[in-house]
Amino acid sequence: RVNAVAPGAVATNMLKKVADETVAAWKKKSALGRLTEAREIGSTVLFLLSDLSSGITGETITVSCGLSFR
């Protein structure tokens, strides 16, 4: 199986280099009102590695707290 995970803006120390106004705008635009946490990316990868995803192939799963569709 071949799948991919496409993370949105992830709440990490790297965001300290991004203007506070930009981060606030991303959070406001996000459907969940926050940025993705690194553990959520990891959880998605674990799901794809597990038997729970046995029927999924050729897909890209976006993990962005809804930032990508608003």
XYZ file of C-alpha atoms in Angstrom:
70
model
C 0.000 0.000 0.000
C 1.112 3.537 -0.724
C -0.435 6.455 1.136
C 0.689 9.914 2.183
C 0.049 12.314 5.048
C -0.133 16.034 4.234
C 0.203 18.086 7.410
C -1.033 21.622 7.673
C 0.556 24.181 9.976
C 1.889 22.236 12.953
C 2.297 23.800 16.385
C 6.050 23.444 16.896
C 8.929 25.637 18.035
C 9.513 26.555 14.376
C 6.399 28.736 14.554
C 8.300 31.112 16.836
C 9.899 32.405 13.631
C 6.480 33.183 12.107
C 4.773 36.472 12.937
C 2.206 36.187 15.734
C -0.390 37.784 13.480
C 0.133 35.077 10.866
C -0.245 32.257 13.393
C -3.385 33.918 14.790
C -4.820 34.179 11.270
C -4.139 30.486 10.619
C -5.878 29.532 13.872
C -8.862 31.733 13.017
C -9.114 30.214 9.541
C -8.878 26.640 10.860
C -12.213 24.838 11.259
C -11.129 23.649 14.717
C -9.746 27.049 15.715
C -6.252 25.731 16.364
C -3.168 24.356 14.680
C -2.347 20.685 14.280
C -0.197 19.081 16.965
C 2.716 16.843 16.021
C 1.131 13.905 17.878
C -1.864 14.126 15.538
C 0.405 13.626 12.536
C 1.990 10.644 14.292
C -1.404 9.170 15.146
C -2.447 9.379 11.510
C 0.736 7.617 10.410
C 0.163 4.894 13.028
C -3.368 4.444 11.722
C -2.081 4.026 8.185
C 0.476 1.463 9.402
C -2.175 -0.514 11.268
C -4.636 -3.107 10.021
C -7.404 -0.535 10.609
C -6.432 1.055 7.295
C -6.278 -2.188 5.317
C -8.756 -0.906 2.720
C -6.954 2.379 2.107
C -4.387 2.754 -0.665
C -3.289 5.514 -2.997
C -4.643 8.233 -0.722
C -3.304 11.442 0.749
C -4.740 12.238 4.159
C -4.638 15.904 5.102
C -4.179 16.582 8.815
C -4.685 20.324 9.208
C -7.483 20.881 11.749
C -9.554 22.005 8.774
C -7.167 24.770 7.694
C -6.955 23.373 4.180
C -10.657 23.554 3.296
C -11.694 26.955 4.616
